Coordinates of N, CA and C in Angstrom, one line a residue:
Chain A
G1 N 0.6 -0.9 -0.1 CA 0.1 -0.1 0.1 C 0.4 1.4 -0.2
A2 N 0.4 1.9 0.1 CA 0.8 3.2 -0.7 C 1.8 4.0 1.7
G3 N 1.0 3.9 2.1 CA 1.2 4.1 3.4 C 1.3 3.2 4.6
V4 N 1.5 3.8 6.3 CA 1.4 2.1 6.8 C 0.2 2.3 7.1
S5 N -0.2 1.3 7.6 CA -1.3 0.8 7.7 C -1.8 -0.2 8.6
Q6 N -2.8 0.2 9.8 CA -2.4 -0.2 11.2 C -4.5 -0.6 11.3
S7 N -4.0 -2.1 11.9 CA -6.1 -2.3 12.1 C -5.7 -2.7 13.4
P8 N -7.5 -3.1 14.6 CA -8.5 -2.5 13.8 C -8.4 -0.6 13.6
S9 N -8.8 0.2 13.5 CA -8.6 1.2 13.4 C -8.9 1.9 14.8
N10 N -10.5 1.1 15.2 CA -10.4 1.3 16.8 C -11.0 -0.2 17.2
K11 N -10.2 -0.2 18.8 CA -10.8 -1.7 19.5 C -11.5 -0.8 20.8
V12 N -12.5 -1.8 20.7 CA -13.1 -2.1 22.7 C -12.9 -3.6 23.0
T13 N -13.0 -3.7 24.3 CA -12.3 -4.6 24.8 C -12.2 -4.7 26.3
E14 N -13.3 -5.8 26.8 CA -13.2 -5.9 28.6 C -11.7 -5.9 29.2
K15 N -11.9 -5.4 30.2 CA -10.6 -5.7 30.9 C -10.5 -7.1 31.1
G16 N -9.0 -7.3 31.2 CA -8.7 -9.0 31.0 C -8.3 -9.7 30.0
K17 N -9.3 -9.2 28.8 CA -8.9 -9.9 27.7 C -7.9 -9.5 26.4
D18 N -7.6 -10.5 26.0 CA -6.1 -10.6 25.1 C -6.3 -9.3 23.5
V19 N -5.4 -8.3 23.2 CA -5.8 -8.1 22.3 C -4.8 -8.1 21.1
E20 N -4.6 -8.4 20.1 CA -3.9 -8.0 18.9 C -4.1 -6.5 18.5
L21 N -3.0 -6.2 17.9 CA -2.5 -4.6 17.0 C -2.0 -5.1 16.0
R22 N -2.4 -4.5 14.1 CA -1.5 -4.6 13.6 C -1.2 -3.7 12.7
C23 N 0.6 -4.3 12.3 CA 0.8 -2.8 11.6 C 1.8 -4.2 9.9
D24 N 0.4 -3.0 9.2 CA 1.6 -3.5 8.1 C 2.1 -2.2 7.6
P25 N 4.3 -2.2 7.4 CA 4.6 -0.8 7.0 C 4.6 -0.7 5.5
I26 N 5.1 0.3 5.2 CA 5.6 0.8 4.1 C 6.3 -0.2 3.1
S27 N 6.4 -0.7 2.0 CA 7.1 -1.9 1.5 C 8.4 -1.7 1.6
G28 N 9.3 -2.6 2.1 CA 11.0 -2.2 1.7 C 11.5 -1.0 3.3
H29 N 10.6 -1.3 4.1 CA 11.3 0.1 5.1 C 11.7 -1.6 6.2
T30 N 13.1 -0.8 6.4 CA 13.8 -1.8 7.4 C 13.2 -1.8 8.8
A31 N 13.3 -0.7 9.6 CA 12.7 -0.1 10.5 C 11.1 0.1 11.5
L32 N 11.0 -1.1 12.0 CA 9.7 -0.5 12.7 C 9.2 0.1 14.3
Y33 N 9.1 1.0 14.5 CA 8.4 1.8 15.5 C 7.1 1.4 16.3
W34 N 6.6 0.7 17.1 CA 5.9 1.4 17.8 C 5.9 2.1 19.2
Y35 N 4.9 2.9 19.6 CA 4.4 4.7 19.9 C 3.4 4.2 20.7
R36 N 2.9 4.6 22.0 CA 1.7 4.8 22.7 C 1.3 6.3 23.0
Q37 N 0.3 6.8 22.9 CA -0.2 8.0 22.6 C -1.4 7.9 23.8
S38 N -1.5 8.8 25.2 CA -2.3 8.6 25.8 C -2.9 10.3 25.5
L39 N -4.0 10.5 26.1 CA -5.0 11.6 25.8 C -4.0 12.7 26.3
G40 N -4.0 13.1 25.0 CA -3.5 15.0 24.8 C -1.9 15.0 25.4
Q41 N -1.0 13.7 25.2 CA 0.0 13.1 25.9 C 1.4 13.6 24.7
G42 N 2.7 12.6 24.9 CA 3.0 12.9 24.0 C 3.7 11.2 23.8
L43 N 3.9 11.5 23.0 CA 4.8 9.9 22.6 C 6.0 8.7 23.3
E44 N 5.1 7.7 24.1 CA 5.8 6.7 24.9 C 6.4 5.4 23.9
F45 N 7.4 5.3 23.8 CA 8.0 4.3 22.8 C 7.8 3.1 23.2
L46 N 7.9 2.1 22.7 CA 7.4 0.7 23.5 C 8.2 0.0 22.7
I47 N 8.5 -0.3 21.3 CA 9.3 -1.1 20.7 C 9.8 -0.7 19.4
Y48 N 11.3 -0.9 19.2 CA 11.6 -0.5 17.4 C 11.9 -2.1 16.8
F49 N 11.8 -2.5 15.4 CA 12.3 -4.0 14.7 C 13.0 -3.2 13.9
Q50 N 14.2 -4.0 13.9 CA 15.4 -4.2 12.3 C 15.2 -5.1 11.7
G51 N 14.3 -4.8 10.8 CA 14.2 -6.2 9.9 C 13.2 -7.3 11.3
N52 N 13.1 -8.1 11.0 CA 12.5 -9.3 12.3 C 13.2 -8.9 13.8
S53 N 14.1 -8.2 14.5 CA 15.0 -8.5 15.0 C 14.2 -7.3 16.0
A54 N 14.0 -7.2 17.3 CA 14.3 -5.7 18.0 C 15.3 -5.6 18.9
P55 N 15.5 -5.1 19.0 CA 16.9 -4.4 19.0 C 16.6 -3.8 20.7
D56 N 15.5 -3.0 21.1 CA 14.9 -2.5 21.9 C 13.8 -2.7 22.1
K57 N 13.5 -3.4 23.4 CA 12.0 -3.7 24.0 C 12.1 -3.2 25.5
S58 N 12.9 -1.8 25.4 CA 12.6 -0.8 26.6 C 11.7 0.0 27.2
G59 N 10.9 -0.1 25.9 CA 10.1 0.8 26.1 C 8.1 0.1 26.7
L60 N 8.4 -1.6 27.1 CA 7.5 -2.4 26.7 C 7.3 -2.2 28.1
P61 N 5.6 -1.5 28.9 CA 5.0 -1.4 29.9 C 5.8 -2.6 31.6
S62 N 5.1 -4.1 31.1 CA 5.0 -4.7 31.3 C 4.8 -6.1 30.5
D63 N 5.3 -7.1 31.0 CA 5.5 -8.7 30.6 C 4.0 -8.8 29.7
R64 N 3.4 -8.0 29.7 CA 1.8 -8.3 29.4 C 1.9 -7.8 27.6
F65 N 2.7 -7.2 27.4 CA 3.0 -6.4 26.0 C 4.6 -7.5 25.6
S66 N 4.0 -7.6 24.6 CA 5.1 -8.3 23.0 C 4.5 -8.1 22.1
A67 N 5.4 -7.8 20.9 CA 5.1 -7.6 19.8 C 6.5 -8.3 19.2
E68 N 6.0 -9.0 18.1 CA 6.7 -9.8 17.0 C 6.9 -9.0 15.6
R69 N 7.6 -9.5 14.6 CA 7.7 -9.1 12.9 C 7.8 -10.5 12.5
T70 N 7.5 -10.6 11.1 CA 7.5 -11.9 10.6 C 7.7 -11.1 9.3
G71 N 8.9 -11.9 8.4 CA 9.2 -11.9 7.2 C 9.8 -9.8 7.1
G72 N 9.7 -9.7 7.7 CA 10.7 -8.2 7.4 C 9.4 -7.1 7.3
S73 N 8.5 -7.8 7.5 CA 7.3 -6.4 6.7 C 6.2 -6.2 8.4
V74 N 5.1 -7.5 8.5 CA 3.9 -7.1 9.2 C 4.1 -7.7 10.3
S75 N 3.7 -6.4 11.3 CA 4.0 -6.7 12.5 C 2.8 -6.9 13.5
T76 N 2.7 -7.6 15.1 CA 1.4 -7.2 15.5 C 2.4 -7.1 17.1
L77 N 1.4 -6.1 18.1 CA 1.8 -5.8 19.7 C 0.6 -6.8 19.7
T78 N 1.0 -7.2 20.6 CA 0.0 -8.2 22.0 C -0.1 -8.1 23.1
I79 N -1.4 -7.4 23.4 CA -1.5 -7.0 24.8 C -2.5 -7.9 25.2
Q80 N -1.4 -8.6 26.4 CA -2.4 -9.7 27.7 C -3.3 -9.2 28.3
R81 N -4.3 -9.8 28.7 CA -5.2 -9.6 29.9 C -5.1 -8.0 30.2
T82 N -5.7 -7.0 29.2 CA -5.5 -5.4 29.6 C -6.3 -4.6 30.7
Q83 N -5.3 -4.1 30.8 CA -6.4 -3.4 32.0 C -6.8 -2.1 31.3
Q84 N -7.4 -0.8 32.5 CA -7.6 0.2 31.8 C -6.6 0.7 31.7
E85 N -5.5 1.3 32.5 CA -4.3 2.1 32.0 C -4.0 2.3 30.7
D86 N -4.3 0.9 29.7 CA -3.5 -0.1 28.4 C -4.1 1.1 27.8
S87 N -5.6 2.1 28.2 CA -6.2 2.7 26.8 C -5.4 3.9 26.5
A88 N -5.3 3.9 25.1 CA -4.9 5.0 24.3 C -4.4 4.4 23.2
V89 N -3.8 5.1 21.8 CA -3.8 5.4 20.5 C -2.2 4.6 20.8
Y90 N -2.5 3.3 19.5 CA -1.1 2.4 19.5 C -0.5 3.0 18.3
L91 N 0.4 3.8 18.1 CA 0.4 4.2 16.2 C 1.8 3.6 16.4
C92 N 2.3 3.0 14.6 CA 3.3 2.3 14.5 C 3.5 3.0 13.5
A93 N 5.0 2.9 12.8 CA 5.5 3.8 11.9 C 6.6 3.1 11.2
S94 N 6.9 3.4 10.0 CA 8.1 2.1 9.5 C 9.0 3.7 9.4
S95 N 10.3 3.3 8.5 CA 10.9 3.7 8.2 C 12.6 3.7 7.4
P96 N 13.0 3.9 6.1 CA 14.4 3.2 5.7 C 15.1 3.2 5.7
A97 N 15.9 2.9 6.3 CA 17.2 3.1 6.9 C 17.3 4.4 8.1
H98 N 16.4 4.3 8.1 CA 16.8 4.7 10.0 C 16.2 6.6 9.2
T99 N 15.8 7.1 8.2 CA 15.4 8.2 8.2 C 14.6 8.7 8.7
E100 N 13.7 9.7 7.9 CA 11.7 10.0 8.4 C 11.1 8.6 8.5
A101 N 10.8 8.8 10.1 CA 9.6 7.9 10.1 C 7.8 8.4 9.6
F102 N 7.8 7.2 9.2 CA 6.3 7.2 8.5 C 5.3 6.7 9.2
F103 N 4.4 7.6 9.6 CA 3.4 6.9 10.8 C 1.9 6.7 10.0
G104 N 1.4 5.5 10.7 CA -0.6 5.2 10.6 C -0.9 6.1 11.5
Q105 N -2.2 6.0 10.8 CA -3.1 6.4 12.0 C -3.4 5.9 13.3
G106 N -3.1 5.1 13.5 CA -3.2 4.4 15.4 C -3.9 3.7 15.4
T107 N -4.4 2.7 16.5 CA -5.7 2.6 16.5 C -5.8 2.6 17.8
R108 N -7.0 3.1 18.7 CA -7.5 3.5 19.2 C -7.7 2.2 20.3
L109 N -7.2 2.0 21.3 CA -8.2 1.2 22.5 C -8.1 1.5 23.5
T110 N -9.5 0.9 24.0 CA -10.8 1.2 25.1 C -10.9 0.0 25.6
V111 N -10.4 0.0 27.0 CA -10.5 -1.4 27.5 C -11.7 -0.4 28.5
V112 N -12.7 -1.4 28.8 CA -13.8 -1.3 29.5 C -14.1 -2.2 30.7
Chain B
G1 N 22.7 8.2 24.8 CA 21.4 8.1 23.9 C 20.6 9.5 23.7
N2 N 20.4 9.4 22.5 CA 19.3 10.9 22.3 C 18.5 11.5 23.2
S3 N 18.2 13.1 23.6 CA 17.3 13.3 24.4 C 16.9 14.6 23.7
V4 N 16.1 14.7 24.1 CA 15.0 16.0 23.6 C 14.4 17.1 24.2
T5 N 14.5 18.7 24.6 CA 14.1 19.3 25.5 C 13.2 20.2 24.6
Q6 N 11.5 20.3 24.9 CA 10.7 21.0 23.6 C 9.8 22.3 24.9
M7 N 9.6 23.3 23.8 CA 9.0 24.4 24.8 C 7.3 23.7 25.0
E8 N 7.2 24.0 26.7 CA 6.1 23.3 26.7 C 4.8 24.3 26.5
G9 N 4.2 23.7 26.4 CA 2.8 24.3 25.5 C 1.9 24.4 26.7
P10 N 0.7 24.6 26.3 CA -0.3 24.9 24.7 C 0.0 26.2 25.1
V11 N 0.3 26.9 23.1 CA 0.8 28.2 23.0 C -0.4 29.0 22.2
T12 N -0.8 29.8 22.7 CA -2.0 30.3 21.8 C -1.5 31.4 20.5
L13 N -1.7 31.9 19.9 CA -2.2 33.2 19.2 C -2.8 33.6 18.2
S14 N -2.3 34.3 17.5 CA -3.6 34.7 17.0 C -3.0 34.9 15.4
E15 N -4.0 34.9 14.7 CA -3.2 34.5 12.8 C -2.2 35.4 13.3
E16 N -1.4 35.7 11.7 CA -0.5 36.0 11.4 C 0.6 36.8 12.2
A17 N 0.6 35.7 13.7 CA 1.9 36.0 14.9 C 2.7 35.4 13.8
F18 N 4.0 35.9 14.5 CA 4.8 35.1 14.7 C 5.3 34.1 16.1
L19 N 5.6 33.0 15.4 CA 6.0 31.3 16.2 C 7.4 30.8 16.2
T20 N 7.8 31.0 17.3 CA 9.1 29.8 17.8 C 8.1 29.3 18.5
I21 N 9.0 27.6 18.0 CA 9.0 26.2 19.8 C 10.3 26.0 19.2
N22 N 10.7 26.0 20.6 CA 12.1 25.8 21.0 C 12.2 24.5 20.5
C23 N 13.9 23.9 21.0 CA 14.0 22.2 20.5 C 15.6 22.5 21.3
T24 N 15.7 21.6 21.9 CA 16.9 21.7 22.0 C 17.3 20.0 22.7
Y25 N 18.3 19.2 22.2 CA 18.8 18.0 22.2 C 20.2 17.7 22.5
T26 N 20.6 16.4 23.0 CA 21.5 16.4 23.2 C 21.9 14.8 22.3
A27 N 22.7 14.2 22.0 CA 22.9 13.6 21.1 C 24.1 12.6 20.6
T28 N 24.8 11.7 20.9 CA 25.9 11.3 20.5 C 26.4 11.5 18.7
G29 N 27.1 11.7 18.8 CA 27.7 12.2 17.5 C 26.8 13.4 16.6
Y30 N 26.5 13.6 15.6 CA 25.1 14.1 14.7 C 24.4 13.7 14.3
P31 N 23.0 13.7 14.5 CA 22.0 13.2 14.5 C 21.7 14.7 12.9
S32 N 20.1 13.0 13.0 CA 19.5 14.0 11.9 C 18.3 14.7 12.5
L33 N 18.0 15.9 12.4 CA 16.7 16.2 12.7 C 15.3 16.7 12.1
F34 N 14.5 16.3 12.9 CA 13.2 16.6 12.7 C 12.1 17.3 13.5
W35 N 11.4 18.1 12.6 CA 9.7 18.0 13.3 C 8.8 17.6 12.6
Y36 N 7.9 16.1 13.6 CA 6.9 16.5 13.1 C 5.3 16.8 13.9
V37 N 4.3 17.1 12.6 CA 3.3 18.0 13.1 C 1.9 16.8 12.9
Q38 N 1.4 17.0 14.0 CA -0.3 16.1 14.6 C -1.1 17.0 14.1
Y39 N -1.8 17.0 13.1 CA -3.0 17.8 13.2 C -4.1 17.3 13.7
P40 N -6.1 18.3 14.5 CA -6.3 17.4 15.0 C -7.2 15.9 14.1
G41 N -6.6 14.7 14.9 CA -7.7 13.7 14.5 C -7.0 12.8 13.7
E42 N -5.8 13.6 13.2 CA -4.8 12.7 12.2 C -3.6 12.7 12.6
G43 N -2.8 11.1 12.5 CA -1.9 10.3 12.6 C -0.4 11.6 12.3
L44 N 0.8 11.4 13.0 CA 1.9 12.1 12.5 C 2.7 12.2 11.2
Q45 N 3.0 13.6 11.0 CA 3.4 13.4 9.4 C 4.3 14.5 9.9
L46 N 5.9 14.1 9.1 CA 6.9 14.8 8.8 C 6.3 16.5 8.1
L47 N 7.0 16.8 8.8 CA 6.9 18.9 8.5 C 8.0 19.4 7.7
L48 N 9.2 18.6 8.6 CA 10.6 19.3 7.9 C 11.7 18.7 8.3
K49 N 13.1 18.5 7.6 CA 14.3 18.0 8.5 C 15.2 18.9 8.0
A50 N 16.4 18.5 9.0 CA 17.5 18.6 8.3 C 18.9 17.9 8.7
T51 N 18.8 17.4 8.0 CA 20.4 16.6 8.4 C 22.0 16.8 9.0
K52 N 21.9 17.9 8.8 CA 23.2 18.0 8.9 C 23.8 19.9 9.3
A53 N 24.5 20.0 10.3 CA 24.7 21.4 10.6 C 24.9 22.4 9.8
D54 N 24.1 23.3 10.3 CA 23.8 24.9 9.6 C 22.2 24.3 8.3
D55 N 22.1 23.9 8.2 CA 20.7 23.5 7.2 C 20.2 23.7 7.6
K56 N 19.2 24.1 6.8 CA 18.1 24.9 7.1 C 16.3 23.5 5.9
G57 N 15.9 23.3 7.4 CA 14.2 22.9 7.0 C 13.6 23.5 6.6
S58 N 12.9 23.7 5.8 CA 11.8 24.1 5.7 C 10.5 23.5 5.0
N59 N 9.4 23.7 5.0 CA 8.0 23.3 4.6 C 6.7 24.0 4.9
K60 N 5.9 24.9 4.2 CA 4.6 25.0 4.4 C 4.5 26.9 5.0
G61 N 5.9 26.9 5.3 CA 6.1 28.4 5.3 C 7.1 28.2 7.3
F62 N 7.1 26.8 7.3 CA 7.9 26.8 8.8 C 9.4 26.4 8.5
E63 N 10.2 27.3 9.4 CA 11.4 26.7 8.7 C 12.2 26.3 10.1
A64 N 13.6 25.4 10.2 CA 14.5 25.3 11.4 C 15.5 25.0 10.5
T65 N 17.1 25.5 11.6 CA 17.9 25.5 11.3 C 18.8 24.7 12.5
Y66 N 20.2 24.0 11.4 CA 20.2 22.8 12.7 C 21.6 23.4 13.0
R67 N 20.9 23.6 14.4 CA 22.4 24.7 15.0 C 23.7 23.6 16.5
K68 N 24.7 23.1 15.2 CA 25.3 22.4 16.0 C 26.0 23.0 17.3
E69 N 26.4 24.1 17.6 CA 26.6 25.0 18.7 C 26.0 25.3 19.3
T70 N 25.0 25.1 19.4 CA 23.8 24.8 20.7 C 22.9 24.0 20.7
T71 N 23.0 22.8 19.8 CA 22.6 21.7 19.8 C 21.2 22.4 19.7
S72 N 20.4 22.9 19.2 CA 18.8 23.1 19.0 C 18.5 23.6 17.4
F73 N 16.8 22.7 17.4 CA 16.2 23.2 15.8 C 15.0 24.0 16.1
H74 N 15.3 24.7 16.7 CA 14.0 25.7 16.6 C 13.5 26.1 15.8
L75 N 11.6 25.4 16.2 CA 10.8 25.4 14.5 C 10.2 27.4 14.6
E76 N 9.8 28.1 13.4 CA 9.5 29.6 13.2 C 8.6 29.5 12.2
K77 N 7.8 30.3 12.6 CA 7.4 30.8 11.2 C 6.7 32.1 11.4
G78 N 6.7 32.9 10.4 CA 6.4 34.2 10.1 C 5.0 34.2 10.8
S79 N 4.2 34.1 10.0 CA 2.5 34.2 9.7 C 2.5 32.8 10.1
V80 N 1.2 32.8 11.6 CA 0.8 31.7 11.4 C -0.7 31.6 11.0
Q81 N -2.0 30.7 10.9 CA -2.6 31.1 10.2 C -3.5 30.0 11.3
V82 N -4.9 29.6 10.9 CA -5.8 28.8 11.7 C -5.9 27.6 11.6
S83 N -5.2 26.9 9.8 CA -4.8 25.5 9.7 C -3.8 25.2 10.5
D84 N -2.8 25.5 11.3 CA -1.4 25.8 11.6 C -1.8 24.9 13.0
S85 N -2.9 25.0 13.3 CA -3.0 23.9 14.8 C -3.4 23.0 15.1
A86 N -2.0 22.8 15.9 CA -1.5 21.4 16.2 C -0.8 21.0 17.0
V87 N -0.5 19.9 17.4 CA 0.7 19.6 18.3 C 1.6 19.1 17.3
Y88 N 2.6 19.8 17.4 CA 4.6 19.8 16.8 C 5.0 18.6 18.2
F89 N 6.2 18.2 16.9 CA 7.2 16.9 18.1 C 8.5 17.4 17.6
C90 N 9.1 17.8 18.2 CA 10.4 18.0 17.8 C 11.2 16.6 17.8
A91 N 12.7 16.0 17.5 CA 13.2 14.3 17.4 C 14.0 14.1 16.7
P92 N 15.2 15.0 17.5 CA 16.4 14.0 16.4 C 16.4 12.2 16.6
H93 N 17.3 12.0 15.8 CA 18.0 10.8 15.5 C 18.9 10.6 14.2
R94 N 19.6 9.3 14.6 CA 20.8 9.3 14.0 C 20.4 8.2 12.9
S95 N 20.9 8.7 12.0 CA 21.0 8.3 10.4 C 21.6 7.4 9.9
Y96 N 22.1 7.0 10.6 CA 23.1 5.9 10.1 C 22.8 4.4 10.4
S97 N 23.8 3.1 10.1 CA 22.9 1.9 9.8 C 23.1 1.9 11.2
S98 N 23.3 1.5 12.3 CA 23.4 1.4 13.6 C 21.2 2.0 13.9
A99 N 20.9 0.5 14.7 CA 20.0 0.7 14.5 C 19.5 1.6 16.8
S100 N 18.4 2.3 16.1 CA 18.2 3.0 17.8 C 16.9 3.7 16.7
K101 N 16.1 3.4 18.4 CA 14.5 4.3 18.0 C 15.2 6.1 18.5
I102 N 13.6 6.2 18.2 CA 13.8 8.1 17.9 C 12.6 8.4 18.7
I103 N 13.2 9.1 19.6 CA 12.9 10.3 20.9 C 12.1 11.4 20.2
F104 N 11.0 11.8 21.1 CA 10.2 12.5 20.3 C 10.0 13.3 21.7
G105 N 10.4 14.7 21.7 CA 10.1 15.6 22.3 C 8.2 15.8 23.3
S106 N 7.8 16.3 24.0 CA 6.7 15.8 24.8 C 5.8 16.7 23.5
G107 N 6.2 17.4 22.9 CA 5.2 18.1 22.0 C 4.6 19.8 22.2
T108 N 4.3 20.1 21.3 CA 3.6 21.1 22.0 C 2.3 21.2 21.1
R109 N 1.4 22.2 22.1 CA -0.1 21.8 21.3 C -0.1 23.9 21.0
L110 N -0.8 23.9 19.4 CA -0.6 25.2 19.4 C -2.5 25.4 19.0
S111 N -2.5 26.9 19.6 CA -3.5 26.9 19.1 C -3.6 27.8 18.2
I112 N -4.3 28.7 17.4 CA -4.2 29.8 16.4 C -5.9 30.4 16.5
R113 N -5.7 31.3 17.2 CA -7.4 32.4 16.9 C -7.3 33.2 15.3
P114 N -8.7 33.3 15.2 CA -8.8 33.7 14.1 C -8.4 35.1 13.8

């Protein structure tokens, strides 16, 4: 596709359920980033990938959060046993060789 | 690692006023410097960038100059419009092959009054 695609665009889930958020980066982009943005707040780094490996997972808030990337392309961010504090917009971005990042529209997650 | 300090918001200006949003950074080596903008209800997008010292990035009437001496990349616009109302993020980032995360400033919310 022409840009970074994230799905779903909105997700409402019950507390305690698991959710999967998907990111389709721009074809050929080697770097992929996940960020979280709470209402009115800045960008909180979660994890990034270079190819399929994740050199920096330091931003994942807890062991309930995990992410993987396959084939150097699609990435999935999984949140297990969701809590209300997980409610936020989850943003994915991709980048060719660490130049500017191209962002998706985000997934708005609401935990009720 | 990189870090960035960005002017606190919100900033409210009248249309046609002059805008400056300050950004200073610390970084290993000489990163590329970026400003991203997030319009209401939209995702982040690149506004402008500069890749080496004394370079000036410009777009949509906005400008920022890479100042190595002061490690700054202040965003300026001579005459703002209502359509410039958005959140602006400064981001230094190394652009060579070794992998690194992008660190964003805290964001500056700009509101322009008609």
